[in-house]
XYZ file of C-alpha atoms in Angstrom:
257
model
C 108.210 86.947 82.883
C 109.719 84.252 85.078
C 111.890 86.701 87.002
C 108.846 88.962 87.603
C 106.843 86.005 88.872
C 109.651 85.006 91.243
C 109.940 88.583 92.516
C 106.190 88.714 93.264
C 106.316 85.393 95.067
C 109.228 86.580 97.186
C 107.217 89.649 98.202
C 104.348 87.401 99.251
C 106.751 85.176 101.152
C 108.211 88.185 102.987
C 104.703 89.347 103.910
C 103.891 85.872 105.240
C 107.094 85.918 107.294
C 106.159 89.321 108.755
C 102.742 87.991 109.712
C 104.413 85.051 111.440
C 106.574 87.427 113.478
C 103.478 89.412 114.514
C 101.698 86.209 115.511
C 104.671 85.145 117.614
C 104.623 88.516 119.363
C 100.869 88.180 119.942
C 101.250 84.684 121.396
C 104.178 85.555 123.631
C 103.183 89.011 124.834
C 100.082 90.880 123.662
C 97.333 88.255 123.957
C 98.573 86.748 127.272
C 98.801 90.245 128.772
C 95.277 91.088 127.613
C 93.955 87.770 128.942
C 95.544 88.403 132.327
C 94.103 91.920 132.451
C 90.627 90.623 131.519
C 90.791 87.982 134.259
C 91.674 90.628 136.831
C 88.796 92.851 135.706
C 86.412 89.887 135.871
C 87.571 89.025 139.389
C 87.125 92.650 140.445
C 83.681 92.938 138.880
C 82.549 89.691 140.477
C 83.604 91.080 143.845
C 81.882 94.390 143.097
C 78.640 92.631 142.172
C 78.742 90.774 145.493
C 79.661 93.869 147.486
C 77.218 96.424 146.092
C 74.475 96.968 148.614
C 70.850 97.818 148.066
C 69.421 100.972 149.524
C 67.931 98.673 152.183
C 64.760 99.082 154.249
C 66.003 102.384 155.616
C 66.346 103.763 152.096
C 69.038 106.043 150.697
C 72.273 106.572 152.692
C 75.333 108.459 151.463
C 78.330 110.034 153.149
C 79.921 113.129 151.579
C 82.756 115.074 153.183
C 82.112 113.372 156.531
C 78.371 114.111 156.614
C 75.685 111.425 156.210
C 72.590 111.993 154.065
C 69.341 110.027 154.144
C 66.476 109.464 151.704
C 64.950 112.864 152.420
C 68.308 114.524 151.827
C 69.137 113.177 148.367
C 69.179 116.637 146.861
C 71.502 117.904 149.608
C 73.804 114.907 149.030
C 73.931 115.699 145.321
C 74.683 119.343 146.090
C 77.468 118.265 148.456
C 79.051 116.228 145.656
C 79.035 119.249 143.327
C 80.394 121.448 146.088
C 83.292 119.035 146.654
C 84.227 119.360 142.993
C 85.225 122.972 143.581
C 88.069 121.852 145.839
C 89.640 119.541 143.220
C 89.347 121.607 140.063
C 92.727 121.675 138.348
C 94.115 118.803 140.449
C 95.189 115.833 138.305
C 94.533 113.163 140.940
C 91.075 112.375 142.263
C 90.181 113.245 145.851
C 88.153 110.944 148.101
C 84.914 112.624 149.196
C 82.729 109.880 150.719
C 81.035 106.508 150.408
C 77.871 105.070 148.884
C 76.443 101.523 148.725
C 79.744 99.917 149.677
C 81.852 101.988 147.270
C 84.358 104.728 147.905
C 83.627 107.926 145.996
C 86.322 110.234 144.629
C 85.967 113.218 142.320
C 88.303 114.699 139.738
C 88.369 116.890 136.672
C 88.763 115.426 133.198
C 90.873 117.972 131.335
C 90.173 116.352 127.964
C 86.384 116.284 128.262
C 86.358 119.366 130.481
C 83.903 117.747 132.886
C 83.918 116.578 136.497
C 83.911 112.834 137.076
C 83.185 110.654 140.081
C 85.121 107.392 140.533
C 83.649 104.439 142.408
C 85.891 101.767 143.959
C 84.984 98.836 146.166
C 85.471 99.943 149.767
C 86.131 96.371 150.901
C 89.182 95.897 148.680
C 92.491 97.563 149.463
C 93.809 96.869 145.964
C 91.576 96.607 142.920
C 92.094 97.180 139.197
C 88.423 97.972 138.689
C 86.852 101.388 139.042
C 83.641 102.835 137.688
C 83.354 106.338 136.258
C 80.320 108.602 136.493
C 80.284 111.824 134.483
C 78.716 114.498 136.662
C 76.151 117.002 135.487
C 74.603 120.084 137.025
C 71.559 118.374 138.573
C 71.961 117.263 142.211
C 69.428 114.433 142.080
C 70.379 113.648 138.482
C 73.927 112.825 139.612
C 72.558 110.441 142.263
C 70.592 108.615 139.548
C 73.719 108.393 137.383
C 75.657 106.801 140.246
C 72.844 104.281 140.865
C 72.696 103.415 137.157
C 76.423 102.632 137.050
C 76.157 100.372 140.093
C 73.070 98.603 138.751
C 74.875 97.938 135.452
C 77.757 96.072 137.101
C 76.420 92.617 136.052
C 76.227 93.866 132.463
C 79.838 95.019 132.632
C 80.818 91.627 134.046
C 79.221 89.858 131.077
C 81.053 92.170 128.674
C 84.390 91.307 130.278
C 83.610 87.584 130.159
C 82.859 87.914 126.439
C 86.147 89.795 126.003
C 88.035 86.983 127.744
C 86.399 84.349 125.553
C 87.293 86.343 122.434
C 90.917 86.684 123.542
C 91.178 82.969 124.214
C 89.781 82.302 120.746
C 92.362 84.692 119.282
C 95.058 82.699 121.068
C 93.907 79.448 119.479
C 93.615 81.029 116.032
C 97.090 82.535 116.331
C 98.569 79.144 117.203
C 96.898 77.608 114.151
C 98.058 80.379 111.822
C 101.595 80.211 113.174
C 101.835 76.560 112.140
C 100.583 77.312 108.629
C 103.437 77.444 106.066
C 103.647 79.778 103.095
C 100.984 78.410 100.748
C 103.022 79.011 97.551
C 106.379 77.852 98.881
C 106.639 74.939 96.406
C 105.799 77.184 93.456
C 108.469 79.656 94.548
C 111.028 76.855 94.935
C 110.379 75.449 91.457
C 110.422 78.828 89.724
C 113.555 79.910 91.572
C 115.351 76.740 90.439
C 114.179 77.262 86.853
C 115.360 80.868 86.921
C 118.762 79.751 88.187
C 119.046 77.252 85.323
C 118.228 79.942 82.778
C 120.864 82.227 84.306
C 123.469 79.468 83.911
C 122.559 78.993 80.224
C 122.708 82.718 79.596
C 126.117 82.934 81.247
C 127.387 80.085 79.041
C 126.256 81.856 75.856
C 127.695 85.198 76.893
C 131.430 84.378 76.234
C 130.574 83.064 72.753
C 128.689 86.223 71.916
C 131.536 88.337 73.244
C 134.042 86.397 71.097
C 131.940 86.854 67.947
C 131.610 90.526 68.699
C 135.359 90.882 69.172
C 136.052 89.086 65.839
C 133.653 91.411 64.066
C 135.270 94.447 65.638
C 138.723 93.168 64.596
C 137.552 92.643 61.015
C 136.137 96.145 60.839
C 139.352 97.539 62.298
C 141.436 95.734 59.624
C 139.301 97.119 56.819
C 139.628 100.623 58.178
C 143.374 100.239 58.423
C 143.588 99.075 54.788
C 141.598 102.072 53.612
C 143.808 104.479 55.450
C 147.224 103.096 54.413
C 147.714 105.505 51.469
C 150.851 107.496 52.154
C 151.456 111.137 51.343
C 153.085 111.897 47.986
C 156.856 112.034 47.877
C 157.698 115.758 47.711
C 160.810 115.138 45.519
C 159.483 112.664 42.959
C 155.799 113.469 43.058
C 155.028 109.807 43.481
C 152.139 108.551 45.541
C 152.648 105.261 47.348
C 149.874 102.862 48.327
C 150.108 99.550 50.167
C 148.619 96.222 49.123
C 146.687 94.026 51.485
C 149.796 91.756 51.698
C 152.065 94.677 52.633
C 153.590 95.205 49.142
C 153.776 98.619 47.534
C 152.602 99.985 44.248
C 154.123 103.244 43.055
C 152.027 105.640 41.065
C 153.719 108.538 39.354
C 152.304 111.833 38.514
C 151.387 115.023 40.253
C 149.305 114.767 43.299
């Protein structure tokens, strides 16, 4: 059972070593990359929260395909958004169609969901990693409400990203701790491996003796068989039958065979 126990411990040790390799990869690449990405999203969302404008005292104002729409023209603005979707159907990239509350609007077709989507990006930033997606429906005014809901939920999205960053930083600390943790049964494996090696040495010492005894027994059996089979054929002239003694002498027996 000792060899089975050692084999199981070696499997556990190999699994621990694999986990250490994964932790090293997490610490060097995966977690730092995710932390950096989260920080960029947080920075973008913070800027978006500062940039999003209220409807203001003059109320609703949206630009679609170069035309401006006011509060009384919400329905027309929603219809203009749906109309612009017809020009981008089948195109992989989104197409810019206008602006609303400080955000650039672009529409595109999601081939997986088979729906039109509107992307919102901060108009005041030339480069940003943050965009906000609105799935468009068939209602003109309903789409305007969906866009407003996404913009109003920006602070909530910012809090989610901050929680994500905190969780990633915690993962980093946990990974560092786990990476420093040795194999918990290393001493047990060492002792059993040494004991197994000692037993192998003893077995190897006994093996030549057993082989020698086996060879002596085989030789003895061979000698007996040879003695049994040393009766010669009868002499065809004299009719005598000759047998051999154990010491090599002969005894002649006469008579017909």
